[in-house]
Short mmCIF file of C-alpha atoms in Angstrom, two decimals:
data_model
loop_
_atom_site.label_atom_id
_atom_site.label_comp_id
_atom_site.label_asym_id
_atom_site.label_seq_id
_atom_site.Cartn_x
_atom_site.Cartn_y
_atom_site.Cartn_z
CA UNK A 1 -27.02 41.76 -39.53
CA UNK A 2 -26.38 38.04 -40.17
CA UNK A 3 -23.63 36.49 -38.09
CA UNK A 4 -22.69 32.90 -38.91
CA UNK A 5 -20.93 30.74 -36.33
CA UNK A 6 -18.81 27.98 -37.87
CA UNK A 7 -18.28 24.52 -36.42
CA UNK A 8 -15.29 24.77 -34.04
CA UNK A 9 -12.62 22.12 -33.42
CA UNK A 10 -13.75 20.53 -30.15
CA UNK A 11 -11.13 17.81 -30.12
CA UNK A 12 -7.46 17.27 -30.84
CA UNK A 13 -7.34 17.96 -34.56
CA UNK A 14 -10.82 16.58 -35.20
CA UNK A 15 -12.20 16.99 -38.71
CA UNK A 16 -15.88 16.46 -37.95
CA UNK A 17 -18.33 16.06 -35.11
CA UNK A 18 -21.82 14.63 -34.73
CA UNK A 19 -24.70 16.85 -33.63
CA UNK A 20 -25.95 15.02 -30.54
CA UNK A 21 -28.55 17.58 -29.41
CA UNK A 22 -29.49 21.19 -30.07
CA UNK A 23 -30.10 23.27 -26.93
CA UNK A 24 -31.68 26.12 -28.93
CA UNK A 25 -34.14 26.46 -31.81
CA UNK A 26 -34.82 29.04 -34.50
CA UNK A 27 -36.25 32.18 -32.91
CA UNK A 28 -34.58 31.73 -29.53
CA UNK A 29 -32.81 34.70 -27.96
CA UNK A 30 -29.37 33.67 -26.67
CA UNK A 31 -26.68 35.39 -24.69
CA UNK A 32 -22.94 35.08 -25.06
CA UNK A 33 -21.72 31.85 -23.37
CA UNK A 34 -25.19 30.22 -23.50
CA UNK A 35 -25.00 26.55 -24.52
CA UNK A 36 -26.01 26.08 -28.16
CA UNK A 37 -25.38 22.45 -29.06
CA UNK A 38 -23.82 19.19 -27.87
CA UNK A 39 -21.16 17.81 -30.23
CA UNK A 40 -19.71 14.29 -30.18
CA UNK A 41 -15.99 14.39 -30.96
CA UNK A 42 -13.59 11.46 -31.09
CA UNK A 43 -13.62 10.95 -27.33
CA UNK A 44 -16.51 12.69 -25.62
CA UNK A 45 -19.59 14.87 -25.93
CA UNK A 46 -18.77 18.59 -25.68
CA UNK A 47 -21.13 21.52 -25.12
CA UNK A 48 -20.57 24.42 -27.53
CA UNK A 49 -21.39 27.88 -26.20
CA UNK A 50 -22.47 30.95 -28.13
CA UNK A 51 -19.77 33.49 -29.03
CA UNK A 52 -22.36 36.28 -29.38
CA UNK A 53 -25.68 37.63 -28.10
CA UNK A 54 -28.52 37.55 -30.64
CA UNK A 55 -31.48 35.70 -32.12
CA UNK A 56 -31.09 32.27 -33.73
CA UNK A 57 -32.19 32.51 -37.38
CA UNK A 58 -30.95 29.22 -38.81
CA UNK A 59 -29.65 25.81 -37.72
CA UNK A 60 -27.55 24.32 -40.52
CA UNK A 61 -27.71 20.71 -39.28
CA UNK A 62 -30.21 18.38 -37.70
CA UNK A 63 -29.51 16.14 -34.73
CA UNK A 64 -27.57 13.07 -35.85
CA UNK A 65 -25.88 14.89 -38.74
CA UNK A 66 -22.10 15.06 -39.11
CA UNK A 67 -20.79 18.63 -39.19
CA UNK A 68 -17.39 19.43 -40.67
CA UNK A 69 -15.04 21.69 -38.74
CA UNK A 70 -15.10 25.18 -40.28
CA UNK A 71 -18.51 24.76 -41.91
CA UNK A 72 -21.48 27.02 -40.94
CA UNK A 73 -23.22 25.66 -37.85
CA UNK A 74 -25.74 28.31 -36.73
CA UNK A 75 -26.78 31.81 -37.83
CA UNK A 76 -27.71 34.78 -35.63
CA UNK A 77 -29.17 38.25 -36.05
CA UNK A 78 -28.84 41.09 -33.59
CA UNK A 79 -27.74 44.63 -33.03
CA UNK A 80 -24.02 45.16 -33.22
CA UNK A 81 -23.33 41.80 -34.85
CA UNK A 82 -20.82 41.90 -37.67
CA UNK A 83 -22.10 40.58 -41.00
CA UNK A 84 -19.68 37.72 -41.75
CA UNK A 85 -21.93 35.72 -44.06
CA UNK A 86 -19.54 36.00 -47.01
CA UNK A 87 -16.51 35.03 -44.92
CA UNK A 88 -18.28 32.09 -43.29
CA UNK A 89 -19.32 30.44 -46.55
CA UNK A 90 -18.63 26.69 -46.73
CA UNK A 91 -15.14 25.66 -47.68
CA UNK A 92 -16.46 24.06 -50.84
CA UNK A 93 -17.62 27.33 -52.39
CA UNK A 94 -14.34 28.31 -54.05
CA UNK A 95 -14.36 25.16 -56.12
CA UNK A 96 -14.49 26.93 -59.47
CA UNK A 97 -11.63 29.38 -58.79
CA UNK A 98 -9.57 26.48 -57.46
CA UNK A 99 -10.20 24.56 -60.65
CA UNK A 100 -9.29 27.59 -62.75
CA UNK A 101 -6.12 28.09 -60.74
CA UNK A 102 -5.26 24.43 -61.20
CA UNK A 103 -5.86 24.72 -64.92
CA UNK A 104 -3.45 27.64 -65.08
CA UNK A 105 -0.67 25.69 -63.37
CA UNK A 106 2.16 24.92 -65.78
CA UNK A 107 2.48 21.30 -66.81
CA UNK A 108 5.16 19.56 -64.77
CA UNK A 109 6.88 18.37 -67.91
CA UNK A 110 7.52 21.89 -69.15
CA UNK A 111 11.09 22.92 -68.32
CA UNK A 112 11.54 25.91 -70.51
CA UNK A 113 14.31 26.36 -73.02
CA UNK A 114 17.91 26.64 -71.95
CA UNK A 115 17.57 24.72 -68.67
CA UNK A 116 19.86 21.85 -67.74
CA UNK A 117 18.93 18.19 -68.02
CA UNK A 118 16.97 17.15 -64.93
CA UNK A 119 17.93 13.77 -63.50
CA UNK A 120 15.10 12.29 -61.46
CA UNK A 121 15.01 9.44 -58.93
CA UNK A 122 14.06 6.31 -60.87
CA UNK A 123 12.25 3.29 -59.48
CA UNK A 124 15.16 1.08 -58.42
CA UNK A 125 13.01 -1.54 -56.73
CA UNK A 126 9.77 -3.43 -57.24
CA UNK A 127 7.28 -0.61 -57.24
CA UNK A 128 9.20 1.45 -54.68
CA UNK A 129 7.76 4.88 -53.92
CA UNK A 130 10.87 6.39 -52.35
CA UNK A 131 14.53 5.75 -51.70
CA UNK A 132 17.28 7.05 -49.45
CA UNK A 133 20.27 8.80 -50.99
CA UNK A 134 23.10 6.72 -49.49
CA UNK A 135 25.97 8.55 -51.19
CA UNK A 136 26.78 10.59 -54.26
CA UNK A 137 29.49 9.09 -56.48
CA UNK A 138 30.04 12.41 -58.28
CA UNK A 139 30.48 16.02 -57.23
CA UNK A 140 29.30 19.28 -58.73
CA UNK A 141 31.57 20.16 -61.63
CA UNK A 142 32.47 16.54 -62.46
CA UNK A 143 32.42 15.52 -66.12
CA UNK A 144 30.53 12.29 -66.70
CA UNK A 145 29.68 10.01 -69.58
CA UNK A 146 26.50 8.09 -70.27
CA UNK A 147 26.23 5.05 -67.95
CA UNK A 148 28.66 6.46 -65.34
CA UNK A 149 27.43 5.73 -61.82
CA UNK A 150 25.94 8.85 -60.23
CA UNK A 151 24.44 7.89 -56.90
CA UNK A 152 23.75 5.00 -54.53
CA UNK A 153 20.08 4.56 -53.59
CA UNK A 154 18.72 2.43 -50.76
CA UNK A 155 15.47 0.77 -51.78
CA UNK A 156 13.36 -1.60 -49.70
CA UNK A 157 15.82 -4.47 -50.01
CA UNK A 158 19.25 -3.33 -51.17
CA UNK A 159 21.55 -0.48 -52.20
CA UNK A 160 21.59 0.15 -55.95
CA UNK A 161 23.93 2.25 -58.06
CA UNK A 162 22.07 4.46 -60.51
CA UNK A 163 23.80 5.35 -63.76
CA UNK A 164 23.64 8.62 -65.66
CA UNK A 165 21.34 8.57 -68.68
CA UNK A 166 23.35 11.36 -70.37
CA UNK A 167 26.90 12.63 -70.79
CA UNK A 168 27.82 16.09 -69.55
CA UNK A 169 28.83 18.09 -66.47
CA UNK A 170 27.16 17.83 -63.08
CA UNK A 171 25.97 21.38 -62.41
CA UNK A 172 23.97 20.97 -59.22
CA UNK A 173 23.18 18.22 -56.71
CA UNK A 174 19.75 19.01 -55.29
CA UNK A 175 19.28 16.23 -52.72
CA UNK A 176 21.91 15.57 -50.07
CA UNK A 177 23.09 12.14 -48.92
CA UNK A 178 20.97 10.77 -46.09
CA UNK A 179 17.80 12.36 -47.46
CA UNK A 180 14.67 10.41 -48.45
CA UNK A 181 13.52 11.26 -51.98
CA UNK A 182 10.34 10.20 -53.74
CA UNK A 183 10.45 8.46 -57.09
CA UNK A 184 10.29 11.21 -59.71
CA UNK A 185 11.98 13.88 -57.57
CA UNK A 186 14.75 15.84 -59.33
CA UNK A 187 18.06 14.73 -57.78
CA UNK A 188 20.54 16.63 -59.92
CA UNK A 189 20.94 18.94 -62.91
CA UNK A 190 23.39 18.00 -65.64
CA UNK A 191 24.74 20.29 -68.35
CA UNK A 192 24.36 18.04 -71.38
CA UNK A 193 24.35 20.12 -74.60
CA UNK A 194 22.51 17.42 -76.55
CA UNK A 195 19.80 17.02 -73.92
CA UNK A 196 19.53 20.32 -72.04
CA UNK A 197 15.91 21.26 -71.50
CA UNK A 198 14.89 17.61 -71.33
CA UNK A 199 13.44 16.19 -68.14
CA UNK A 200 14.20 12.58 -67.25
CA UNK A 201 10.79 10.92 -67.33
CA UNK A 202 8.73 14.11 -67.66
CA UNK A 203 8.37 13.91 -71.43
CA UNK A 204 6.66 10.57 -71.17
CA UNK A 205 4.49 11.25 -68.15
CA UNK A 206 2.78 14.05 -70.03
CA UNK A 207 2.33 12.20 -73.31
CA UNK A 208 -0.58 9.98 -72.39
CA UNK A 209 -2.49 12.60 -70.43
CA UNK A 210 -4.88 13.57 -73.21
CA UNK A 211 -5.71 10.01 -74.28
CA UNK A 212 -6.17 9.10 -70.62
CA UNK A 213 -8.69 11.92 -70.22
CA UNK A 214 -10.49 10.81 -73.35
CA UNK A 215 -10.54 7.24 -72.07
CA UNK A 216 -12.01 8.45 -68.79
CA UNK A 217 -14.67 10.43 -70.64
CA UNK A 218 -15.57 7.31 -72.63
CA UNK A 219 -15.78 5.15 -69.50
CA UNK A 220 -18.80 2.93 -69.61
CA UNK A 221 -19.17 3.18 -73.41
CA UNK A 222 -19.68 -0.37 -74.64
CA UNK A 223 -18.33 0.50 -78.09
CA UNK A 224 -14.96 1.71 -76.79
CA UNK A 225 -13.27 -1.69 -77.04
CA UNK A 226 -10.68 -1.02 -79.76
CA UNK A 227 -6.94 -0.87 -79.15
CA UNK A 228 -6.91 2.89 -79.58
CA UNK A 229 -9.12 3.30 -76.54
CA UNK A 230 -7.61 0.55 -74.42
CA UNK A 231 -3.89 1.08 -74.96
CA UNK A 232 -3.65 4.55 -73.43
CA UNK A 233 -5.44 3.27 -70.36
CA UNK A 234 -2.27 1.34 -69.42
CA UNK A 235 -0.17 4.51 -69.29
CA UNK A 236 0.42 5.61 -65.74
CA UNK A 237 0.73 9.43 -65.71
CA UNK A 238 2.79 9.20 -62.52
CA UNK A 239 5.25 6.66 -63.88
CA UNK A 240 8.88 7.73 -64.21
CA UNK A 241 10.32 6.32 -67.43
CA UNK A 242 13.79 4.77 -67.21
CA UNK A 243 15.32 5.15 -70.67
CA UNK A 244 18.38 6.75 -72.22
CA UNK A 245 17.74 9.83 -74.39
CA UNK A 246 18.95 7.91 -77.43
CA UNK A 247 16.32 5.23 -76.72
CA UNK A 248 13.63 7.89 -76.27
CA UNK A 249 14.55 9.40 -79.65
CA UNK A 250 14.55 5.92 -81.20
CA UNK A 251 11.02 5.35 -79.84
CA UNK A 252 9.81 8.69 -81.22
CA UNK A 253 11.32 7.94 -84.64
CA UNK A 254 9.48 4.61 -84.70
CA UNK A 255 6.22 6.18 -83.51
CA UNK A 256 6.15 4.18 -80.27
CA UNK A 257 4.66 5.70 -77.12
CA UNK A 258 7.45 4.84 -74.69
CA UNK A 259 5.16 5.22 -71.69
CA UNK A 260 3.43 1.99 -72.76
CA UNK A 261 6.65 -0.02 -73.07
CA UNK A 262 7.77 -2.33 -70.28
CA UNK A 263 11.52 -2.21 -69.70
CA UNK A 264 13.59 -5.39 -69.45
CA UNK A 265 16.90 -3.71 -68.61
CA UNK A 266 18.42 -3.15 -65.19
CA UNK A 267 15.92 -1.66 -62.74
CA UNK A 268 13.24 -1.70 -65.43
CA UNK A 269 15.24 0.41 -67.89
CA UNK A 270 13.81 0.48 -71.43
CA UNK A 271 16.23 -0.61 -74.16
CA UNK A 272 16.19 -0.44 -77.97
CA UNK A 273 15.23 -4.13 -78.01
CA UNK A 274 12.17 -3.31 -75.89
CA UNK A 275 11.15 -0.70 -78.48
CA UNK A 276 11.70 -3.18 -81.35
CA UNK A 277 9.73 -5.91 -79.56
CA UNK A 278 6.85 -3.66 -78.52
CA UNK A 279 3.50 -4.90 -79.88
CA UNK A 280 0.71 -2.28 -79.59
CA UNK A 281 -2.02 -4.86 -80.20
CA UNK A 282 -0.73 -7.12 -77.44
CA UNK A 283 -0.54 -4.12 -75.16
CA UNK A 284 -4.19 -3.33 -75.89
CA UNK A 285 -5.21 -6.89 -75.01
CA UNK A 286 -3.12 -6.66 -71.86
CA UNK A 287 -4.88 -3.49 -70.83
CA UNK A 288 -8.27 -5.17 -71.15
CA UNK A 289 -7.04 -8.07 -69.01
CA UNK A 290 -5.51 -5.67 -66.51
CA UNK A 291 -8.83 -3.92 -66.08
CA UNK A 292 -10.24 -7.22 -64.80
CA UNK A 293 -7.37 -7.85 -62.35
CA UNK A 294 -7.57 -7.08 -58.63
CA UNK A 295 -6.67 -3.56 -57.58
CA UNK A 296 -3.12 -2.86 -56.38
CA UNK A 297 -2.26 -3.39 -52.72
CA UNK A 298 -2.59 0.30 -51.91
CA UNK A 299 -6.10 0.42 -53.33
CA UNK A 300 -6.91 -2.87 -51.62
CA UNK A 301 -5.91 -1.36 -48.28
CA UNK A 302 -8.16 1.62 -48.89
CA UNK A 303 -10.98 -0.68 -49.89
CA UNK A 304 -10.69 -2.52 -46.60
CA UNK A 305 -11.41 0.73 -44.82
CA UNK A 306 -14.53 1.35 -46.89
CA UNK A 307 -17.88 0.43 -45.36
CA UNK A 308 -18.82 -3.20 -45.87
CA UNK A 309 -21.91 -3.90 -47.99
CA UNK A 310 -25.15 -4.18 -46.06
CA UNK A 311 -25.80 -7.78 -44.94
CA UNK A 312 -28.63 -9.72 -46.53
CA UNK A 313 -31.51 -10.26 -44.11
CA UNK A 314 -33.86 -13.12 -44.93
CA UNK A 315 -36.65 -12.14 -42.54
CA UNK A 316 -36.96 -8.50 -41.51
CA UNK A 317 -39.76 -9.40 -39.06
CA UNK A 318 -37.27 -11.27 -36.86
CA UNK A 319 -34.57 -8.63 -36.64
CA UNK A 320 -34.23 -5.36 -34.80
CA UNK A 321 -32.26 -2.49 -36.31
CA UNK A 322 -30.47 -0.31 -33.77
CA UNK A 323 -28.85 2.93 -34.84
CA UNK A 324 -25.10 2.96 -34.21
CA UNK A 325 -24.38 5.52 -31.51
CA UNK A 326 -21.81 8.25 -32.13
CA UNK A 327 -19.45 6.74 -29.54
CA UNK A 328 -19.74 3.24 -31.03
CA UNK A 329 -19.02 4.64 -34.50
CA UNK A 330 -15.95 6.45 -33.18
CA UNK A 331 -14.73 3.30 -31.42
CA UNK A 332 -15.19 1.38 -34.67
CA UNK A 333 -13.21 3.94 -36.65
CA UNK A 334 -10.43 4.06 -34.04
CA UNK A 335 -10.09 0.28 -33.92
CA UNK A 336 -10.03 0.07 -37.71
CA UNK A 337 -7.36 2.76 -37.94
CA UNK A 338 -5.27 0.93 -35.36
CA UNK A 339 -5.53 -2.48 -37.04
CA UNK A 340 -4.82 -1.23 -40.55
CA UNK A 341 -1.96 1.08 -39.54
CA UNK A 342 0.13 -0.90 -37.07
CA UNK A 343 1.28 -4.52 -37.54
CA UNK A 344 0.33 -5.85 -34.11
CA UNK A 345 1.90 -8.77 -32.27
CA UNK A 346 0.58 -10.27 -29.02
CA UNK A 347 2.49 -12.23 -26.36
CA UNK A 348 0.99 -14.22 -23.48
CA UNK A 349 2.25 -15.25 -20.05
CA UNK A 350 1.07 -17.03 -16.89
CA UNK A 351 2.30 -15.41 -13.66
CA UNK A 352 2.07 -16.99 -10.20
CA UNK A 353 0.94 -14.09 -8.00
CA UNK A 354 0.14 -15.58 -4.60
CA UNK A 355 2.39 -12.98 -2.94
CA UNK A 356 0.54 -10.20 -4.77
CA UNK A 357 -2.77 -11.63 -3.60
CA UNK A 358 -1.59 -11.66 0.00
CA UNK A 359 -0.07 -8.17 -0.26
CA UNK A 360 -3.34 -6.65 -1.44
CA UNK A 361 -5.27 -8.55 1.23
CA UNK A 362 -2.91 -7.16 3.88
CA UNK A 363 -3.27 -3.53 2.83
CA UNK A 364 -6.89 -3.55 1.64
CA UNK A 365 -8.15 -2.64 5.11
CA UNK A 366 -5.61 0.18 5.52
CA UNK A 367 -6.68 1.55 2.14
CA UNK A 368 -10.35 1.41 3.15
CA UNK A 369 -9.56 3.50 6.25
CA UNK A 370 -8.40 6.20 3.83
CA UNK A 371 -11.50 5.80 1.64
CA UNK A 372 -9.41 4.08 -1.03
CA UNK A 373 -10.66 1.00 -2.88
CA UNK A 374 -7.49 -1.01 -3.50
CA UNK A 375 -7.73 -3.39 -6.48
CA UNK A 376 -4.97 -5.17 -8.39
CA UNK A 377 -4.93 -2.52 -11.11
CA UNK A 378 -2.69 -0.02 -9.25
CA UNK A 379 -0.08 -2.77 -8.86
CA UNK A 380 -0.21 -3.42 -12.60
CA UNK A 381 0.15 0.31 -13.33
CA UNK A 382 3.25 0.56 -11.12
CA UNK A 383 4.77 -2.61 -12.61
CA UNK A 384 4.11 -1.49 -16.18
CA UNK A 385 5.67 1.94 -15.63
CA UNK A 386 8.77 0.37 -14.08
CA UNK A 387 9.05 -2.05 -17.02
CA UNK A 388 8.73 0.53 -19.79
CA UNK A 389 11.35 2.69 -18.10
CA UNK A 390 13.73 -0.18 -18.87
CA UNK A 391 12.25 -0.73 -22.34
CA UNK A 392 11.33 2.79 -23.54
CA UNK A 393 10.33 1.69 -27.05
CA UNK A 394 7.01 0.57 -25.57
CA UNK A 395 6.30 4.04 -24.17
CA UNK A 396 6.59 5.77 -27.51
CA UNK A 397 4.87 6.66 -30.76
CA UNK A 398 5.89 6.96 -34.40
CA UNK A 399 6.14 10.23 -36.35
CA UNK A 400 5.71 8.78 -39.84
CA UNK A 401 5.94 12.14 -41.60
CA UNK A 402 9.39 12.90 -40.18
CA UNK A 403 10.42 9.23 -39.90
CA UNK A 404 11.19 9.47 -36.21
CA UNK A 405 10.41 7.55 -33.04
CA UNK A 406 9.10 9.71 -30.19
CA UNK A 407 10.38 8.23 -26.92
CA UNK A 408 8.33 9.69 -24.10
CA UNK A 409 9.95 10.41 -20.72
CA UNK A 410 6.57 10.83 -19.06
CA UNK A 411 4.18 8.03 -18.19
CA UNK A 412 0.44 8.59 -18.72
CA UNK A 413 -1.11 5.15 -18.31
CA UNK A 414 -4.53 4.68 -19.91
CA UNK A 415 -7.12 2.49 -18.19
CA UNK A 416 -9.66 1.09 -20.67
CA UNK A 417 -13.07 1.57 -19.03
CA UNK A 418 -16.20 -0.24 -20.19
CA UNK A 419 -19.41 1.79 -19.83
CA UNK A 420 -22.98 1.66 -21.12
CA UNK A 421 -22.02 4.45 -23.53
CA UNK A 422 -18.98 2.66 -24.95
CA UNK A 423 -15.29 2.28 -24.24
CA UNK A 424 -13.38 5.20 -22.72
CA UNK A 425 -9.67 5.38 -21.92
CA UNK A 426 -8.90 8.00 -19.25
CA UNK A 427 -5.26 8.00 -18.25
CA UNK A 428 -3.31 8.38 -15.03
CA UNK A 429 -1.06 11.37 -15.70
CA UNK A 430 2.55 11.01 -14.51
CA UNK A 431 1.82 7.64 -12.93
CA UNK A 432 5.51 7.25 -12.06
CA UNK A 433 5.20 10.14 -9.59
CA UNK A 434 2.18 8.79 -7.69
CA UNK A 435 1.75 6.39 -4.79
CA UNK A 436 -0.22 3.16 -4.97
CA UNK A 437 -3.10 4.74 -3.04
CA UNK A 438 -3.09 7.85 -5.27
CA UNK A 439 -3.25 5.70 -8.39
CA UNK A 440 -6.06 3.59 -6.90
CA UNK A 441 -8.07 6.69 -6.04
CA UNK A 442 -7.60 8.21 -9.49
CA UNK A 443 -8.59 4.99 -11.27
CA UNK A 444 -11.83 4.81 -9.26
CA UNK A 445 -12.65 8.50 -9.71
CA UNK A 446 -12.09 8.45 -13.46
CA UNK A 447 -14.06 5.23 -13.85
CA UNK A 448 -17.01 6.93 -12.12
CA UNK A 449 -16.66 9.98 -14.37
CA UNK A 450 -16.53 7.71 -17.43
CA UNK A 451 -19.78 5.99 -16.44
CA UNK A 452 -21.39 9.39 -15.89
CA UNK A 453 -20.16 10.67 -19.27
CA UNK A 454 -18.21 13.47 -17.60
CA UNK A 455 -14.66 12.79 -18.83
CA UNK A 456 -12.87 15.65 -20.57
CA UNK A 457 -10.53 15.49 -23.56
CA UNK A 458 -7.65 16.41 -21.27
CA UNK A 459 -8.34 13.38 -19.07
CA UNK A 460 -8.27 11.06 -22.09
CA UNK A 461 -5.62 12.77 -24.22
CA UNK A 462 -1.84 12.37 -24.36
CA UNK A 463 -1.73 8.78 -23.15
CA UNK A 464 1.54 6.90 -23.58
CA UNK A 465 0.54 3.27 -22.92
CA UNK A 466 -2.70 1.50 -21.98
CA UNK A 467 -3.94 -1.30 -19.71
CA UNK A 468 -7.07 -3.26 -20.61
CA UNK A 469 -8.60 -5.31 -17.77
CA UNK A 470 -10.59 -8.24 -19.14
CA UNK A 471 -10.21 -10.07 -15.83
CA UNK A 472 -13.03 -8.03 -14.30
CA UNK A 473 -15.35 -9.77 -16.77
CA UNK A 474 -13.83 -13.20 -16.08
CA UNK A 475 -11.57 -13.24 -19.16
CA UNK A 476 -8.06 -14.63 -19.27
CA UNK A 477 -5.85 -14.36 -22.37
CA UNK A 478 -6.88 -12.04 -25.22
CA UNK A 479 -5.36 -9.87 -27.95
CA UNK A 480 -6.01 -6.24 -27.00
CA UNK A 481 -5.89 -3.74 -29.87
CA UNK A 482 -3.52 -0.80 -29.61
CA UNK A 483 -4.92 2.53 -28.47
CA UNK A 484 -3.38 4.23 -31.52
CA UNK A 485 -1.00 6.10 -31.80
CA UNK A 486 0.37 4.34 -28.71
CA UNK A 487 2.59 1.36 -29.52
CA UNK A 488 1.80 -1.01 -26.63
CA UNK A 489 -1.15 -2.19 -24.55
CA UNK A 490 -1.10 -4.63 -21.64
CA UNK A 491 -3.99 -7.04 -21.21
CA UNK A 492 -4.78 -7.91 -17.59
CA UNK A 493 -6.70 -11.18 -17.18
CA UNK A 494 -8.34 -12.93 -14.28
CA UNK A 495 -6.45 -14.36 -11.29
CA UNK A 496 -7.50 -17.98 -10.71
CA UNK A 497 -6.41 -20.85 -8.53
CA UNK A 498 -4.47 -23.41 -10.56
CA UNK A 499 -1.98 -26.21 -9.90
CA UNK A 500 1.61 -24.91 -9.97
CA UNK A 501 5.06 -26.27 -9.22
CA UNK A 502 6.60 -24.31 -6.32
CA UNK A 503 10.26 -23.46 -5.68
CA UNK A 504 10.78 -26.81 -3.94
CA UNK A 505 9.56 -28.67 -7.01
CA UNK A 506 6.34 -29.69 -5.32
CA UNK A 507 2.88 -29.53 -6.83
CA UNK A 508 0.77 -26.90 -5.08
CA UNK A 509 -2.26 -24.71 -5.61
CA UNK A 510 -1.29 -21.20 -6.65
CA UNK A 511 -2.96 -18.04 -7.83
CA UNK A 512 -2.21 -17.50 -11.51
CA UNK A 513 -2.62 -14.24 -13.42
CA UNK A 514 -2.96 -14.16 -17.21
CA UNK A 515 -1.08 -11.36 -18.98
CA UNK A 516 -1.32 -10.40 -22.67
CA UNK A 517 0.90 -7.77 -24.29
CA UNK A 518 0.20 -6.33 -27.74
CA UNK A 519 2.76 -4.06 -29.41
CA UNK A 520 3.47 -2.31 -32.71
CA UNK A 521 6.03 -4.44 -34.55
CA UNK A 522 7.24 -1.41 -36.53
CA UNK A 523 9.01 -0.09 -33.45
CA UNK A 524 9.08 -2.98 -30.94
CA UNK A 525 10.87 -6.23 -31.78
CA UNK A 526 9.49 -9.49 -30.42
CA UNK A 527 12.40 -10.08 -28.05
CA UNK A 528 12.09 -6.56 -26.60
CA UNK A 529 8.37 -7.04 -26.09
CA UNK A 530 8.93 -10.36 -24.34
CA UNK A 531 11.61 -8.91 -22.02
CA UNK A 532 9.25 -6.11 -21.06
CA UNK A 533 6.49 -8.62 -20.31
CA UNK A 534 8.96 -10.69 -18.28
CA UNK A 535 9.77 -7.60 -16.19
CA UNK A 536 6.09 -6.89 -15.54
CA UNK A 537 5.63 -10.51 -14.48
CA UNK A 538 8.68 -10.40 -12.18
CA UNK A 539 7.42 -7.30 -10.38
CA UNK A 540 3.89 -8.64 -9.96
CA UNK A 541 5.12 -11.97 -8.62
CA UNK A 542 7.24 -10.11 -6.02
CA UNK A 543 5.20 -6.98 -5.20
CA UNK A 544 7.74 -5.73 -2.64
CA UNK A 545 10.09 -5.14 -5.59
CA UNK A 546 7.75 -2.34 -6.68
CA UNK A 547 9.02 -0.33 -3.71
CA UNK A 548 12.59 -0.85 -4.91
CA UNK A 549 11.77 0.12 -8.49
CA UNK A 550 9.99 3.30 -7.36
#
């Protein structure tokens, strides 16, 4: 019987993994728990073992291929194996049924007869996608007239009152104050005899759907340049139309597709004058011009994440092409995600650390007696933990889906480690609970494991803040990139002898450390970041304070 083993999730929520090496081939007899394949996930190379005993009949991927989690990876045959071939089919197989199901979904504009008028959240700002319900100005059961204020909405810049497009009785408020609603969401139902069954904005979002599909089908046709083909292309099927029912009726009577009309009223509301002034031919010309304009910001952001075009090489004989390793590709993707997700700010500071230098020199021999290599890094770990205890926003992450900050009361400090195989970030778990010597030992042990490629996901996962040591390579100031989703990273530069002014106001030679702090400006303000950096500097300049801070 054919048993198919699907690609497992070998990382924290990974979606795909690269086949680094197969440890079996077709025809091999394997036992349960035998190693089948090595998979590169986001952080390390993991060995995948066999869940069954049997004979390998098929390998679905070659080395170097990307395998999606849940897709067939390897097939077996053997006595007692359950035939799961149908169940293990690729996730893409049910495409046709999914399309049929989608086709059977009712159109969103269809409300059915007898239903109340649906009042939807309009766009009350410049292209806003959502707004917060600040307060309702009416209650269920209230009688309202057209243009009465219904609700206060917080957009990106201000609080706006939104008026009722119809007269009637408020039957149901569907979204409570304090809730975030997306543009187009139904906020309330109004019993308006003249307009019951209508859906604010839905009528117009469905109107251009067929022409839009036809326009898409004709894409690339050089003859499709007339206004009939170009005008519908400007209709956004997701746009919520702001117009009173009387204006909608006026547009229908005049044969104007209101979804193509730009509103000049408050918050982009369409008025009768807009209908009267609408010029279909001008709109068609506008659509042709619009097709040549740059993509919107959202599309531009997505485009930035797309692979760059291949560079032009003038002389192939004088270049060497090296395949990007799985780890380097993952580092690239992680850095890109970090830069395009978090607005990052970096601060820099010189710190006179002669006392730190002497302190390490004093205890270096004692550490060696305990087989501990004492560097400056453990001091930085202790100082950073003490600082973020005072400024917890830097030991946090952002839950964008629930719009919450996650302030972490544990301190897992990542140590960026440069190896021949790429950059790894093992972290010191619960660094606040460990001694200087314990931290030093753990840093050295994990660095050795990183160089040997032996780090586990557990050793690299659940970090809360990171330290990057460019000083070991002779660097000074730099702008470290966040180890996303962390919101802060401390750059540790070289310690060099430089002229300084001492406490007596005299010029002297001191030992100066360069510190760089990068943070996510969505959660950490500049002043908070600077105060945290000041605290790190204070503790490193007076290392005995680290004992007081614990």
